[in-house]
Structures are given as C-alpha cells and as structure tokens.
Amino acid sequence: MSNTNTFFKTSLQMRMSFIFLLLLTIIVLVTLYFVQRATYQHSSIQLFSHMQTSVSVVRDNIEGRASALDNGMTTLAKDFSIKQLIATANDDRQSLKSAMFNYQNRLGADIFWVLADDFSPLVSTSDPLERSNEIVPSFTTPELHWFSFNHRYYLLRATPVRFVENSTQVNAWVVMGIDVEKLFTQNLVELTNMQMTLLSLKSNTLLGATPDTPFVNSLVLPDIEVSSGLHRISLSSTNTIYTTVEFGVWEHSPVYIVASTGEDDAYLSSESLIGQLFIILLSAATLGLLGATLLSREITKPLHQLIKAAHRMRAGEFVETFPSANTLEVESLSSAFDEMQQGIRDREEQIHHLAYYDELTNIPNRIQFSNHIRDILKQQPECQLTVLMLDVDRFKDINDTLGHDLGDELLIAIARRLSSYATESSFCARLGGDEYAVVSHQGAHDSPEEAAEQLIKLFEQPFKIENVVLDVDCSVGIALYPQHAQSLQGLMQCADIAMYSCKDQHNAFAVYTDALNKHSVVRLSLMSELKGALAEGQLELHYQPKLTIHSHKVETLECLIRWFHPEHGFVPPDDFIPLAEQTGSIRHVTQWALRTACQQVKKWQEQDMHFTVAVNISAIDLVDLSLPDSIASLLMEFDLLPSALTMEVTESAVMSDPQNALRALNLLRNMGITLSIDDFGTGYSSMAQLKKMPVDELKIDKAFVLDLATNQDDRVMVKTLVSLAQNLGLTTVAEGVEDLATLEFLTEIGCTKAQGYYMTKALRSDELVTWYQNFTRNGLTS
Amino acid sequence: MIRFTLSLLLVMVSTVSHSSDIDIVVTDNQNTPLSNVVVFLLPKNAPVETTNGMAIMDQVNTQFYPHILAVQRNTQVSFPNSDSIQHHVYSFSAAKVFELELYKGLRANPLLFDKLGVVEMGCNVHDWMLGYIYVVDTPYFTKTDQSGLASLQVPNGEYILRVWHPRISDAPESFQLPVSVDEVMQVTMKVPSDLLPDVNAYENSGDEFGEYE
C-alpha cells in the first residue's frame, strides 16, 4: 500500500457516513418521486372526479332548467285559454302575444315563438325563426339544444300544441329559450369551484361561460382537447387543468362544456404535502447520518485499537489484551489477531530452533555457537574463553564403510556425550559434518590442555551403535580468547587451524600458535593468487642437472618450479603444488611449466647446448587426455624433437587411476617422449603394474639416497632397486646425492644418473649455463 | 244505434228507385282490413238532397261515444252527457268551432254542423277524451265493421268513393275512387300511405268496435 494510495483512501467512518448519506438520499429521492407521483396521480384522479362531478352538477342544473321550461311549456300548451288564443290568433295576435309574455315571465324564459301547425309564425318576442319547420321539432327531444339568435345564445325548448290533447294532430308549436348568460353564472362557480365554459369546437365558438373563464380568447379554442381525462393548457402565464364533456348540440354538431381550474389551485395541496414529506425525510436523513456516525464509530474504535495492537506486534511486542467489542465480527477479529500472534510466536520458535539448532543432533548449530560467543564477547569483553574445535578422525571412512545412517547415529551419540560434558560454563555445538565445538570460560579447567584432554576422554569409551562397536578418535584444536584472537571469526579460524595442524601432526590436540596461522593463511591466499602469479611471471623454472654417471656428462635436467611471491617471498613448491592439485589449477601450472621448459630448451639449443628437460606431471594432468595433444603442439611450436622432453610422473599419481594413466603414458611414449617414475620406492607400486608401464626411467626417492653413504639398509635397497630397473630394462636416477661417497656407491652399483646438491642445487637458466660451462671445463671439482 | 239506423233508413227510403248494394272493403297498404273507417260515396251528377237530421255524440265513461261520428252536412248533433260528472266539450277545428262549457245531462242544445270536414273534439276537463265528427256532403256514408267491410245501398249511378279515418294521413281527395253503381258490386280501397300510429287505442277497446283481426 503506497502513500499515494492511502492519500486517496478515506476512513471507514467517513465512508460509512457517505454510504449512509447516499442511501438516504436515494431513498429520499425515490420516496419523493413515488409520493409525488402517487399524490399527483391521486389528486389528478380526484381532480378529474371532481371535474366530472362538477360537470354532472352543471348538467343537472341546466337540464333542470330545461326540464322546468319543458314542464312549464307543457302546461302552457294544455292551457285551454292559450289554445283558444292560438286558435283565434289569426284574428287576435295581440292577446296571444300578451299571454305568451305572461308565460315567458312565469317560466323565466328570455325568448319565445309561437308557430302555426305549418310552422308559419304566429307571435314571437322578436324576429321570426328561419327554417322553423326543420329546427323546431328537434327542440322537443330531451337533449340540450343550443341556439344562436341575434348574436346571443339560448337554450331552446319546443313543445307542440294540440287543441285536443290526445289528437294525433299537432295544431301549433311553442318555442321558448333561456339566455346562456343566465345559465352560466357565478352561481355555477360557487357550486362547483370550477370555471365552466360552453363551446362548439366545430366553429370554435364560445357559446357561454362563467365569469372569469380562462377561455375567453377564442384563439385557444382549437387547442382544446375533447378526449376524456385531464388536460393541461397554458393560458396567459398560468397553467389551466381542464376536462371536456359533451353537452348538447348546436346546429347538428356537439357542444362541449369545459370544466377548468388553475393548476396551482388544483395541486396546491399535493405540493404542500410534498414539502412536508421533504422536511420529514430530511430530518430522517439527519438522524440516519447521526446513526451512521455512531455506528461507524462503534466499529472503528476497536479497529483502531486492533491497528495499534498490530503495530505493537510488528515491533515484536507481545500484546496481552485485544479490544473486546459487543459486535461478533470485532470479537472474532480480535481472537483471530490473538491466534495469529500465537501462531507467529510458535513459528518464530520453530524457525529459531531450525535456525539455531542442528537438525540431526538437536544441539546448537554453528550460528548459535557464533552468537553465543559474540554475546559473551559483547557482554564480558574482559573474560577469558577457550574454544575447542573437534573433528572426528576418519569419519569419511566410517561413513563409507558403515553407511550414512550409522554415521548419523554416531554423530548423534557424539553430540550426546558432548552435551553431557558441557556444563554451565561451557557451551557445545555441532558446526557441521563431523565438526563440533565447545566454548568454555577459562579457569573452569586448569588449562586448555586439560580441557582438551577431558574432551578427548569422552571418546575413550567406544561407541556402540546398532551392535557395532566403534573406536573413534578425534582431533581437537584449541584457541584462546583474548590471547589468540579478539574476534569470533578469528577465534574460530584459530581453532580450525589448530585442529587441522594436529591432524597433520597426528596429535590428539593442538593449541593454536601464530606459526600455524601464518602457514595456513598463506596457503589459503596463495591459491587465489596462483593464476595471477603465473601471468605476472612470479613463477620461475629452475633446472637441476642429472649427471650421467658412466660418461660423467650432463645431458638431462629436471626443471623445478619456484614461486617468488612479492609479499611472502619464496613459496616452496610443497606448499602450493598439493593445493594446486586439489583445486585443479595445477593444469595451468603444468601448461606454463611445459611451455617455459620448451622455450628454454629451444633457447639452449640455439646456444648449442642440447639438454633433455624433465617436467613433473601431476596425477590430474595425467588423466587429462588433452596433455599429449598440447605437448605435441608445443613441440611443433618450438620445433623440438620429442626426445627433448622427459615427463616425470610420481608413482602415486599413476596408481590413483592406473587405467587412464597408462593410456596417457602410452600416448606420450608413442610420441617418443621419455617417461620417468618419480619418487620411486615411497608408494605402493605393484610390480605387475610397473611391468606394464611404458616408462624408461626410475627415480629413486631421496629418502633412500640421502643417508646412502652411511646406512647399510639403504644401500641394500638402492642396490636392489637399481638391479630391478636394470632387469626391467630401465635406467635409474638417484635423487638427493649430496656427497662423493654416495656418488661412488651409485657408480659402483651401476646407477644410470645422479641428481643432487653434490652436483648443484636447482639453478636459474642463466646460472645453469654458467655452471654447465664450468662443469664441462672443470668437472665436479669446484 | 237505433237512432242512427233510423236516420239511415230515412235517407235510403227517400232514394228508393233502382238502387244497388255496394260492399266496400278498406285496407291499409299491407292489405289489412281497417275497421271504423268512414266510407262515403259522392254522387257525380245527381244533386244531393239536403238533410235536417239529428245525430248524437254521447259522452260515456269519460269517452266520446262513438269515437267517430260521420254526419251529412246540416245535421244537428246533440251532445248528451251520460256520465255523472261534468264535461267541457270543445272543438277548435275549422269545420266547427264550439265550446260546451261545463254541463251535465242533456242541458246542452244540439249544434248544427254545416261545414264539411273534420271536427276534432276534446274535453277541457279530461285530456284523454278525443272524438271526431266527420261532416260529409252526401247521404251515402257509413263506417266499416270489424272485418273492414262497409255496405251501402245506393241508387245506380256515378259516384266518387272516399274514405276517412284519423289514422289515415292521406287526404280523402288524394286517393278517391270513381265508382259506377248499377248492380250489386264490391270495391276494395287501399290506403296508400302508412297509417298514423294508433296512439290511444280508442278502437282496440270498447264493446262497439272490438278487434280488427
């Protein structure tokens, strides 16, 4: 989780409040919408119903007027005196007219006509009717008839007059009308709370209307919808809601009554309802928000406590109590935290054990041992410590012969004994493999030697493992703090060096000395420097002549490698050659030696000195089958005959892998290179092998030669070896010839060549030339 | 009825020589015989004898009795009131405008009907009362019986046959038939137009007229 992300993250409390608010807003809006819609629909329905009722009331009212007029006219038509007046109208119109005026007043009518049976006018209030024969009978039907006359509109009724009531014959017609203005009065508005407008949509004519009707402007009339239901129309900046109902006929087309009301009046109540609802919901939202805040606080409080606890856990503290809350989730989260802490603790212990204890023996391992010493050094720098490093001798052999399982059992048994040995003042550990270490405060034992002896004593009793009784020896190296080293690393190194030194010396224990250290340090560092040393020319070849005894000539030389280290000075070959063999870098050394030797031989040849140079080949070189090829290419490069080179191979090198060694030797031999067995007599050469080997020369080890002048046994040995070689057809070289007596003895027994300080030590090439020139001139007398 | 027959006989006796019976059937345009229809023959050439006869239009059970009365011109018609209540009989018809104000019994004097045509009568007290006096200019008139048949005995000669009934909308002149009478004969007269609706069923009830069918 990066900081930029957390920057945009809000707290749970805020988020919950936000979600609550959002939900409430949605609820409020949805509720508002539905309530608004429902109330609108409801009030629309109510309004519509009200309008229909109003129209019905108006219809009732007007039809009542029409019906009253009808009734009056029927009475009129049956009035005998009116009948008489009509029958005699042709003679006396004025009487009829006056009687009719009387009736008009009685019936509340505004206009009348009396027509004869042929619709010819008899008397009327004003002008006669046109097309009276067509229109008058229709005015008798029950529906409402509207009529325009002299630019005014009337509700008309007609009734036939029969002189004899039951006659089939109509004798006259009476038509009466009520002015529309008298019908559509303020009274209707008060009755219905609606504006009523009567209009004909066919000719867009306003027939009549209650006062203040919004439809006075006849321009809007075409926009009026006649379909059932509520309609809205915008009239002079206010919205008018209206409904239209068919309301009688005028000139054969339907007339409509429009019941209307202002939209504000119609919906005022619903709007105020919405306003109240809005206030209610707003306060509900406020309460909800408050609730969300409280609720989220309830949740976040233990969360914050848990966060704090987690931080403490991260810092490595053990948190005793976790926040408890009345919510199950927080409760279980708390217990999960607790379990997690316990789990982490358990695993830590497990890891700690894995990290600091040896898996096999269950005693502390190297890391804990180091930590232990480091802690002591830190806490008590003034103390004195004895570090004993222990290594089981020939453990590899035990492992190889008895198997790893038994080997492991042995290691466990050793660990057990060491543990029993280790007291409060000492601490034991297995460092790895068959290495153990014990550290104890000095003074716990009288001396480090005594401590070592006590340790070795642990191994006196043989180990009995799975019915096998094992006599185990060990090597103990001892290092002391602060005498030998001041650091842990130094102590361990010192102990290690001491331990290895006692292995070399076949002692049971060794106490560290600086001499051991130097040696080993050089040894360790040399290997890393060897390759660089080759390139930098720190190594040189020195040549030691081999004197051919019977001819008293020097024809062959052995080249010996010399390393002049810029820091350590001369490094003896015994110090670095075995190491080079172990690390495999001997190949580079051999290659370098071969090349340098060839170069030198060539140089001498050019100076008219013809030597055969012997180069030592290691066991690794021997089994490396590329050696013959590289030698061949070197010979080619320097234009040398194979006889210019002799390869000296130690007996043990051949014996380590006889098959491959023989193959390589045969290849070299076939090339014409002389082969020599070095250090003959020290190894375990089998005569059968020797017989098979394609060698030309045996070099008798200097161990037999050095004391040859005095030691009778050596004389016998050397003599036997020489005669053996002679019998096998091999030449012999004796190394380590240091005096004339030895040389004489060798001459006596027929040894082929002699090499040693008596002639000269190994010399640099230029020194050798000087020596050789002196030798050819003066012989060995110098 | 007796008086009515007597008056007929008087007419017939006065024109006794060479007369023939004529049967006239009046049907509507659906060929249904019509009853109670006034049937009269107007002589074409011979002058019509005038009369000073009498006829009675009674009021029984608040109805005119008979419903239709055919009379020759100049007949005196009396309006006795057989009911125990008062009637106010009147007519505004052009043929005879009269008014017999509230009366009972025989107090009213007979009225002279000297104009041809229909006299439609009503009672100002009882709106349902409706009666007709049809004044013809001939002594040869009668009404069809229930089977729609009218029989007349008339002197041989040329006549114009006309019929009248309040339900027949056609004017009698518009569908008159010339009839030449010299022996017993039968004539069927069909009304061209549909009958007017029988509003009051005056002819469907009462003893005298009975059913048409």
Short mmCIF file of N, CA and C in Angstrom, two decimals, chain B residues 73-146:
data_model
loop_
_atom_site.label_atom_id
_atom_site.label_comp_id
_atom_site.label_asym_id
_atom_site.label_seq_id
_atom_site.Cartn_x
_atom_site.Cartn_y
_atom_site.Cartn_z
N ARG B 73 -123.95 17.04 -44.01
CA ARG B 73 -123.95 18.46 -43.70
C ARG B 73 -125.34 18.90 -43.27
N ASN B 74 -125.31 19.84 -42.37
CA ASN B 74 -126.53 20.42 -41.82
C ASN B 74 -127.24 19.47 -40.86
N THR B 75 -126.52 18.51 -40.37
CA THR B 75 -127.11 17.64 -39.36
C THR B 75 -126.95 18.33 -38.01
N GLN B 76 -127.99 18.20 -37.19
CA GLN B 76 -127.94 18.71 -35.82
C GLN B 76 -127.37 17.60 -34.96
N VAL B 77 -126.29 17.91 -34.23
CA VAL B 77 -125.70 16.90 -33.36
C VAL B 77 -125.87 17.36 -31.92
N SER B 78 -126.47 16.47 -31.14
CA SER B 78 -126.63 16.83 -29.73
C SER B 78 -125.53 16.12 -28.92
N PHE B 79 -125.12 16.74 -27.83
CA PHE B 79 -124.02 16.19 -27.00
C PHE B 79 -124.52 15.88 -25.62
N PRO B 80 -125.31 14.80 -25.49
CA PRO B 80 -125.78 14.45 -24.16
C PRO B 80 -124.61 14.00 -23.28
N ASN B 81 -124.73 14.14 -22.00
CA ASN B 81 -123.67 13.69 -21.08
C ASN B 81 -124.23 12.56 -20.25
N SER B 82 -123.79 11.31 -20.60
CA SER B 82 -124.32 10.15 -19.88
C SER B 82 -123.56 9.91 -18.57
N ASP B 83 -122.45 10.66 -18.42
CA ASP B 83 -121.69 10.48 -17.15
C ASP B 83 -122.33 11.33 -16.06
N SER B 84 -121.97 10.96 -14.86
CA SER B 84 -122.50 11.72 -13.73
C SER B 84 -121.64 12.94 -13.40
N ILE B 85 -120.60 13.07 -14.17
CA ILE B 85 -119.70 14.22 -13.94
C ILE B 85 -119.84 15.20 -15.07
N GLN B 86 -119.33 16.41 -14.86
CA GLN B 86 -119.44 17.45 -15.88
C GLN B 86 -118.32 17.30 -16.89
N HIS B 87 -118.65 17.65 -18.16
CA HIS B 87 -117.66 17.70 -19.24
C HIS B 87 -117.64 19.10 -19.79
N HIS B 88 -116.50 19.37 -20.45
CA HIS B 88 -116.37 20.68 -21.13
C HIS B 88 -115.88 20.36 -22.53
N VAL B 89 -116.90 20.09 -23.42
CA VAL B 89 -116.56 19.64 -24.77
C VAL B 89 -116.29 20.86 -25.62
N TYR B 90 -115.24 20.74 -26.46
CA TYR B 90 -114.91 21.88 -27.30
C TYR B 90 -114.30 21.40 -28.60
N SER B 91 -114.21 22.26 -29.55
CA SER B 91 -113.50 21.99 -30.79
C SER B 91 -112.97 23.32 -31.31
N PHE B 92 -111.68 23.26 -31.77
CA PHE B 92 -111.12 24.43 -32.46
C PHE B 92 -110.95 24.14 -33.94
N SER B 93 -111.60 22.97 -34.42
CA SER B 93 -111.46 22.62 -35.84
C SER B 93 -112.20 23.65 -36.68
N ALA B 94 -111.64 23.82 -37.89
CA ALA B 94 -112.20 24.84 -38.79
C ALA B 94 -113.64 24.51 -39.18
N ALA B 95 -113.94 23.17 -39.25
CA ALA B 95 -115.27 22.78 -39.69
C ALA B 95 -116.34 23.18 -38.68
N LYS B 96 -115.93 23.25 -37.40
CA LYS B 96 -116.91 23.67 -36.38
C LYS B 96 -116.19 24.03 -35.11
N VAL B 97 -116.13 25.30 -34.79
CA VAL B 97 -115.54 25.73 -33.52
C VAL B 97 -116.67 25.90 -32.53
N PHE B 98 -116.57 25.12 -31.44
CA PHE B 98 -117.63 25.31 -30.45
C PHE B 98 -117.07 24.97 -29.09
N GLU B 99 -117.85 25.31 -28.13
CA GLU B 99 -117.44 25.05 -26.75
C GLU B 99 -118.70 24.86 -25.93
N LEU B 100 -118.75 23.68 -25.34
CA LEU B 100 -119.90 23.43 -24.46
C LEU B 100 -119.35 23.44 -23.05
N GLU B 101 -119.48 24.59 -22.40
CA GLU B 101 -118.85 24.69 -21.09
C GLU B 101 -119.49 23.76 -20.11
N LEU B 102 -118.82 23.55 -19.06
CA LEU B 102 -119.17 22.52 -18.07
C LEU B 102 -120.68 22.30 -17.97
N TYR B 103 -121.07 21.05 -18.31
CA TYR B 103 -122.50 20.75 -18.26
C TYR B 103 -122.68 19.31 -17.88
N LYS B 104 -123.89 18.98 -17.57
CA LYS B 104 -124.29 17.63 -17.20
C LYS B 104 -125.59 17.31 -17.90
N GLY B 105 -125.83 16.04 -18.24
CA GLY B 105 -127.11 15.59 -18.79
C GLY B 105 -127.38 16.21 -20.15
N LEU B 106 -128.59 16.51 -20.42
CA LEU B 106 -128.99 16.95 -21.75
C LEU B 106 -129.17 18.44 -21.83
N ARG B 107 -128.56 19.11 -20.93
CA ARG B 107 -128.77 20.55 -20.88
C ARG B 107 -128.33 21.23 -22.16
N ALA B 108 -127.36 20.63 -22.83
CA ALA B 108 -126.80 21.31 -24.00
C ALA B 108 -127.75 21.21 -25.19
N ASN B 109 -127.78 22.30 -25.93
CA ASN B 109 -128.57 22.30 -27.16
C ASN B 109 -127.79 21.64 -28.27
N PRO B 110 -128.52 21.00 -29.23
CA PRO B 110 -127.81 20.42 -30.38
C PRO B 110 -127.14 21.53 -31.18
N LEU B 111 -126.04 21.13 -31.84
CA LEU B 111 -125.28 22.08 -32.66
C LEU B 111 -125.42 21.68 -34.10
N LEU B 112 -125.44 22.65 -34.97
CA LEU B 112 -125.56 22.41 -36.41
C LEU B 112 -124.18 22.33 -37.02
N PHE B 113 -123.96 21.22 -37.73
CA PHE B 113 -122.66 21.07 -38.42
C PHE B 113 -122.89 21.34 -39.88
N ASP B 114 -122.58 22.53 -40.32
CA ASP B 114 -122.91 22.94 -41.69
C ASP B 114 -121.65 23.10 -42.55
N LYS B 115 -120.51 22.76 -42.00
CA LYS B 115 -119.29 22.84 -42.83
C LYS B 115 -118.72 21.44 -42.99
N LEU B 116 -118.19 21.18 -44.18
CA LEU B 116 -117.62 19.86 -44.45
C LEU B 116 -116.25 19.75 -43.76
N GLY B 117 -115.95 18.53 -43.44
CA GLY B 117 -114.60 18.31 -42.89
C GLY B 117 -114.62 17.69 -41.51
N VAL B 118 -113.44 17.69 -40.91
CA VAL B 118 -113.23 17.02 -39.63
C VAL B 118 -113.45 18.00 -38.50
N VAL B 119 -114.22 17.55 -37.53
CA VAL B 119 -114.33 18.34 -36.30
C VAL B 119 -113.70 17.48 -35.20
N GLU B 120 -112.58 17.96 -34.70
CA GLU B 120 -111.88 17.20 -33.66
C GLU B 120 -112.32 17.78 -32.32
N MET B 121 -112.76 16.90 -31.42
CA MET B 121 -113.33 17.38 -30.17
C MET B 121 -112.53 16.86 -29.00
N GLY B 122 -112.48 17.67 -28.02
CA GLY B 122 -111.84 17.25 -26.78
C GLY B 122 -112.65 17.72 -25.61
N CYS B 123 -112.22 17.35 -24.44
CA CYS B 123 -112.86 17.81 -23.21
C CYS B 123 -111.81 18.55 -22.41
N ASN B 124 -112.12 19.76 -22.04
CA ASN B 124 -111.14 20.57 -21.31
C ASN B 124 -110.88 20.02 -19.91
N VAL B 125 -111.78 19.20 -19.44
CA VAL B 125 -111.61 18.64 -18.10
C VAL B 125 -110.84 17.33 -18.15
N HIS B 126 -111.09 16.56 -19.25
CA HIS B 126 -110.47 15.23 -19.37
C HIS B 126 -109.64 15.19 -20.64
N ASP B 127 -108.30 15.29 -20.44
CA ASP B 127 -107.43 15.41 -21.61
C ASP B 127 -107.47 14.18 -22.51
N TRP B 128 -107.80 13.04 -21.93
CA TRP B 128 -107.74 11.83 -22.74
C TRP B 128 -108.93 11.69 -23.67
N MET B 129 -109.96 12.52 -23.45
CA MET B 129 -111.15 12.37 -24.29
C MET B 129 -110.89 12.94 -25.67
N LEU B 130 -111.21 12.12 -26.69
CA LEU B 130 -110.97 12.54 -28.08
C LEU B 130 -112.10 11.97 -28.94
N GLY B 131 -112.73 12.83 -29.68
CA GLY B 131 -113.80 12.36 -30.56
C GLY B 131 -113.79 13.12 -31.87
N TYR B 132 -114.31 12.47 -32.93
CA TYR B 132 -114.33 13.10 -34.26
C TYR B 132 -115.75 13.10 -34.79
N ILE B 133 -116.14 14.21 -35.35
CA ILE B 133 -117.37 14.26 -36.17
C ILE B 133 -116.90 14.60 -37.57
N TYR B 134 -117.21 13.66 -38.50
CA TYR B 134 -116.77 13.90 -39.88
C TYR B 134 -118.02 14.30 -40.69
N VAL B 135 -117.97 15.48 -41.26
CA VAL B 135 -119.16 16.03 -41.97
C VAL B 135 -118.96 15.82 -43.47
N VAL B 136 -119.87 15.04 -44.04
CA VAL B 136 -119.77 14.74 -45.48
C VAL B 136 -120.93 15.40 -46.21
N ASP B 137 -120.75 15.56 -47.53
CA ASP B 137 -121.78 16.25 -48.34
C ASP B 137 -122.56 15.22 -49.16
N THR B 138 -122.99 14.13 -48.51
CA THR B 138 -123.71 13.09 -49.23
C THR B 138 -124.52 12.30 -48.21
N PRO B 139 -125.61 11.75 -48.64
CA PRO B 139 -126.37 10.88 -47.73
C PRO B 139 -125.83 9.46 -47.69
N TYR B 140 -124.91 9.12 -48.62
CA TYR B 140 -124.43 7.72 -48.74
C TYR B 140 -123.09 7.58 -48.00
N PHE B 141 -123.19 7.28 -46.76
CA PHE B 141 -121.94 7.15 -45.95
C PHE B 141 -122.19 6.11 -44.87
N THR B 142 -121.14 5.51 -44.48
CA THR B 142 -121.20 4.53 -43.39
C THR B 142 -119.79 4.32 -42.83
N LYS B 143 -119.62 3.36 -41.91
CA LYS B 143 -118.29 3.03 -41.37
C LYS B 143 -118.05 1.54 -41.54
N THR B 144 -116.86 1.19 -41.76
CA THR B 144 -116.54 -0.23 -41.92
C THR B 144 -116.71 -0.93 -40.57
N ASP B 145 -117.10 -2.23 -40.68
CA ASP B 145 -117.25 -3.00 -39.45
C ASP B 145 -115.92 -3.61 -39.06
N GLN B 146 -116.00 -4.54 -38.13
CA GLN B 146 -114.75 -5.10 -37.58
C GLN B 146 -113.91 -5.78 -38.65
#
